[in-house]
Coordinates of C-alpha atoms in Angstrom, one line a residue:
M190 CA 123.5 -60.8 -19.9
I191 CA 126.8 -60.8 -18.0
D192 CA 127.3 -57.4 -16.4
F193 CA 130.8 -56.4 -15.2
S194 CA 131.7 -53.2 -13.6
Y195 CA 132.9 -50.7 -16.2
E196 CA 134.9 -48.7 -13.7
K197 CA 136.3 -51.2 -11.3
I198 CA 138.2 -54.4 -11.8
E199 CA 138.6 -56.8 -8.9
N200 CA 142.3 -57.6 -8.3
D201 CA 143.2 -55.8 -11.5
L202 CA 141.9 -58.7 -13.6
A203 CA 138.7 -58.8 -15.6
V204 CA 136.8 -62.1 -15.6
L205 CA 138.1 -64.9 -17.8
T206 CA 135.8 -65.7 -20.7
N207 CA 135.8 -67.3 -24.1
T208 CA 134.7 -66.3 -27.5
S209 CA 131.3 -68.1 -27.2
Q210 CA 130.5 -66.0 -24.1
L211 CA 131.4 -62.6 -25.6
K212 CA 128.0 -62.1 -27.1
E213 CA 126.5 -62.2 -23.6
I214 CA 128.8 -59.4 -22.3
K215 CA 128.1 -55.7 -22.6
V216 CA 130.1 -53.7 -25.1
Y217 CA 133.0 -51.8 -23.6
Q218 CA 133.3 -54.3 -20.7
L219 CA 136.8 -55.6 -19.8
V220 CA 137.5 -59.3 -20.3
T221 CA 140.4 -61.7 -20.0
V222 CA 140.8 -64.3 -22.8
R223 CA 143.2 -67.2 -23.5
G224 CA 144.0 -68.4 -26.9
M225 CA 146.0 -68.0 -30.1
I226 CA 146.5 -64.8 -32.1
L227 CA 146.8 -64.9 -35.9
I228 CA 148.1 -61.9 -37.8
D229 CA 148.1 -61.8 -41.6
E230 CA 151.7 -62.1 -42.9
N231 CA 151.1 -59.0 -45.0
E232 CA 149.6 -56.9 -42.1
R233 CA 151.8 -54.2 -40.8
P234 CA 151.2 -51.8 -37.8
Q235 CA 149.3 -48.8 -39.0
Q236 CA 150.0 -45.2 -37.9
I237 CA 146.8 -43.4 -37.2
P238 CA 146.6 -40.3 -39.3
G239 CA 146.9 -37.1 -37.3
K240 CA 147.9 -39.0 -34.1
P241 CA 151.6 -39.6 -34.3
N242 CA 151.8 -41.6 -31.0
L243 CA 149.0 -44.0 -32.0
T244 CA 149.8 -47.2 -33.9
K245 CA 147.5 -50.3 -34.3
L246 CA 147.6 -53.8 -35.6
D247 CA 144.6 -55.9 -36.4
G248 CA 144.5 -59.7 -36.2
C249 CA 142.3 -62.6 -35.2
F250 CA 141.9 -64.2 -31.7
I251 CA 141.1 -67.9 -31.6
D252 CA 140.2 -70.2 -28.8
D253 CA 138.4 -73.6 -28.5
F254 CA 135.0 -71.9 -29.0
G255 CA 135.5 -69.7 -32.0
T256 CA 137.2 -66.5 -33.3
I257 CA 136.9 -62.8 -32.9
P258 CA 138.9 -59.9 -34.5
I259 CA 141.5 -58.3 -32.2
T260 CA 143.2 -54.9 -32.3
L261 CA 146.4 -54.2 -30.5
W262 CA 147.8 -50.7 -29.8
N263 CA 151.3 -49.2 -29.6
E264 CA 153.8 -51.1 -27.4
Q265 CA 151.5 -54.1 -27.1
I266 CA 152.1 -54.9 -30.7
A267 CA 155.6 -56.0 -30.1
L268 CA 154.5 -58.4 -27.3
V269 CA 152.8 -60.9 -29.6
K270 CA 153.8 -63.2 -32.4
S271 CA 151.3 -64.7 -34.9
G272 CA 150.5 -68.4 -34.1
E273 CA 151.5 -68.2 -30.4
Y274 CA 149.2 -68.6 -27.4
Y275 CA 148.6 -65.8 -24.9
E276 CA 146.4 -64.7 -22.0
F277 CA 145.1 -61.2 -22.7
Q278 CA 144.0 -59.6 -19.5
N279 CA 141.7 -56.6 -19.4
M280 CA 140.8 -56.5 -23.1
R281 CA 137.9 -54.2 -24.0
L282 CA 135.0 -55.7 -25.9
K283 CA 134.0 -53.3 -28.7
K284 CA 131.5 -53.2 -31.5
Y285 CA 131.9 -51.6 -35.0
S286 CA 128.7 -51.6 -37.0
V287 CA 127.3 -55.1 -36.1
N288 CA 130.7 -56.7 -35.5
F289 CA 132.3 -57.4 -32.1
Y290 CA 136.0 -57.2 -31.6
L291 CA 138.6 -57.1 -28.8
S292 CA 140.8 -54.1 -28.3
S293 CA 143.8 -53.6 -26.1
N294 CA 144.0 -50.6 -23.8
A295 CA 146.4 -49.1 -21.2
A296 CA 145.2 -51.7 -18.6
T297 CA 145.8 -54.7 -20.9
K298 CA 148.4 -57.2 -19.8
I299 CA 149.7 -59.8 -22.2
K300 CA 151.3 -63.1 -21.1
Q301 CA 152.5 -65.9 -23.4
I302 CA 151.1 -69.2 -22.2
S303 CA 151.6 -72.9 -23.0
V304 CA 148.6 -75.0 -23.9
D305 CA 147.9 -78.8 -23.6
K306 CA 146.1 -78.9 -26.9
A307 CA 146.0 -76.8 -30.0
V308 CA 142.9 -74.9 -31.1
P309 CA 140.6 -76.8 -33.4
E310 CA 141.3 -76.9 -37.1
K311 CA 137.9 -75.4 -37.8
A312 CA 138.6 -72.4 -35.7
L313 CA 141.9 -71.9 -37.5
Q314 CA 140.1 -72.0 -40.8
Q315 CA 137.6 -69.5 -39.6
A316 CA 140.4 -67.2 -38.5
A317 CA 142.2 -67.5 -41.8
E318 CA 139.0 -66.5 -43.6
R319 CA 138.4 -63.5 -41.3
L320 CA 142.0 -62.3 -42.1
K321 CA 141.2 -62.5 -45.8
M322 CA 137.9 -60.6 -45.6
H323 CA 139.6 -57.2 -46.0
E324 CA 141.8 -58.4 -48.9
I325 CA 140.7 -57.6 -52.5
V326 CA 142.2 -59.7 -55.2
C327 CA 141.8 -58.8 -58.9
D328 CA 143.7 -60.5 -61.8
D329 CA 143.7 -57.6 -64.3
I330 CA 142.0 -54.4 -63.2
Q331 CA 142.2 -51.1 -65.1
T332 CA 140.1 -48.8 -62.9
A333 CA 138.0 -49.1 -59.8
E334 CA 135.3 -46.9 -58.2
V335 CA 135.1 -47.1 -54.4
L336 CA 131.6 -46.5 -53.1
K337 CA 130.7 -45.9 -49.5
S338 CA 127.2 -45.7 -48.0
Y339 CA 126.2 -44.6 -44.6
G340 CA 123.0 -45.0 -42.7
C341 CA 121.6 -43.8 -39.4
I342 CA 120.0 -46.1 -36.9
N343 CA 117.9 -44.7 -34.2

């Protein structure tokens, strides 16, 4: 298990890692990653209900080793363009249910970068599938019942 200091970041930059190493890092640790961001063309920034100064945008981060969902907040949303390559410094690794994702925070720095080679086609396909996971397509639907279930894990 890789253990980074939760409170202190040496030189204001968290350790550079890749998507395959993220499962070895503790949740809530800060990391730096380099790769492409993909955002569904239909995805728009979402205002958080009851929090007028909080807006988020979900997408998918891709590098040579795989993919992971990514959430950008507030002014950081305008700093990225889908299909471009970036270095995301000081991203927070988070977990919702059993799924890991990267989330920006006040300390996150975003720099556009150039790359020598594109991410693998397989990784792009995985990212496209991840983006479609929250999409529901129905040809002819009259009614729908939305069911939610919750469970406690001790």
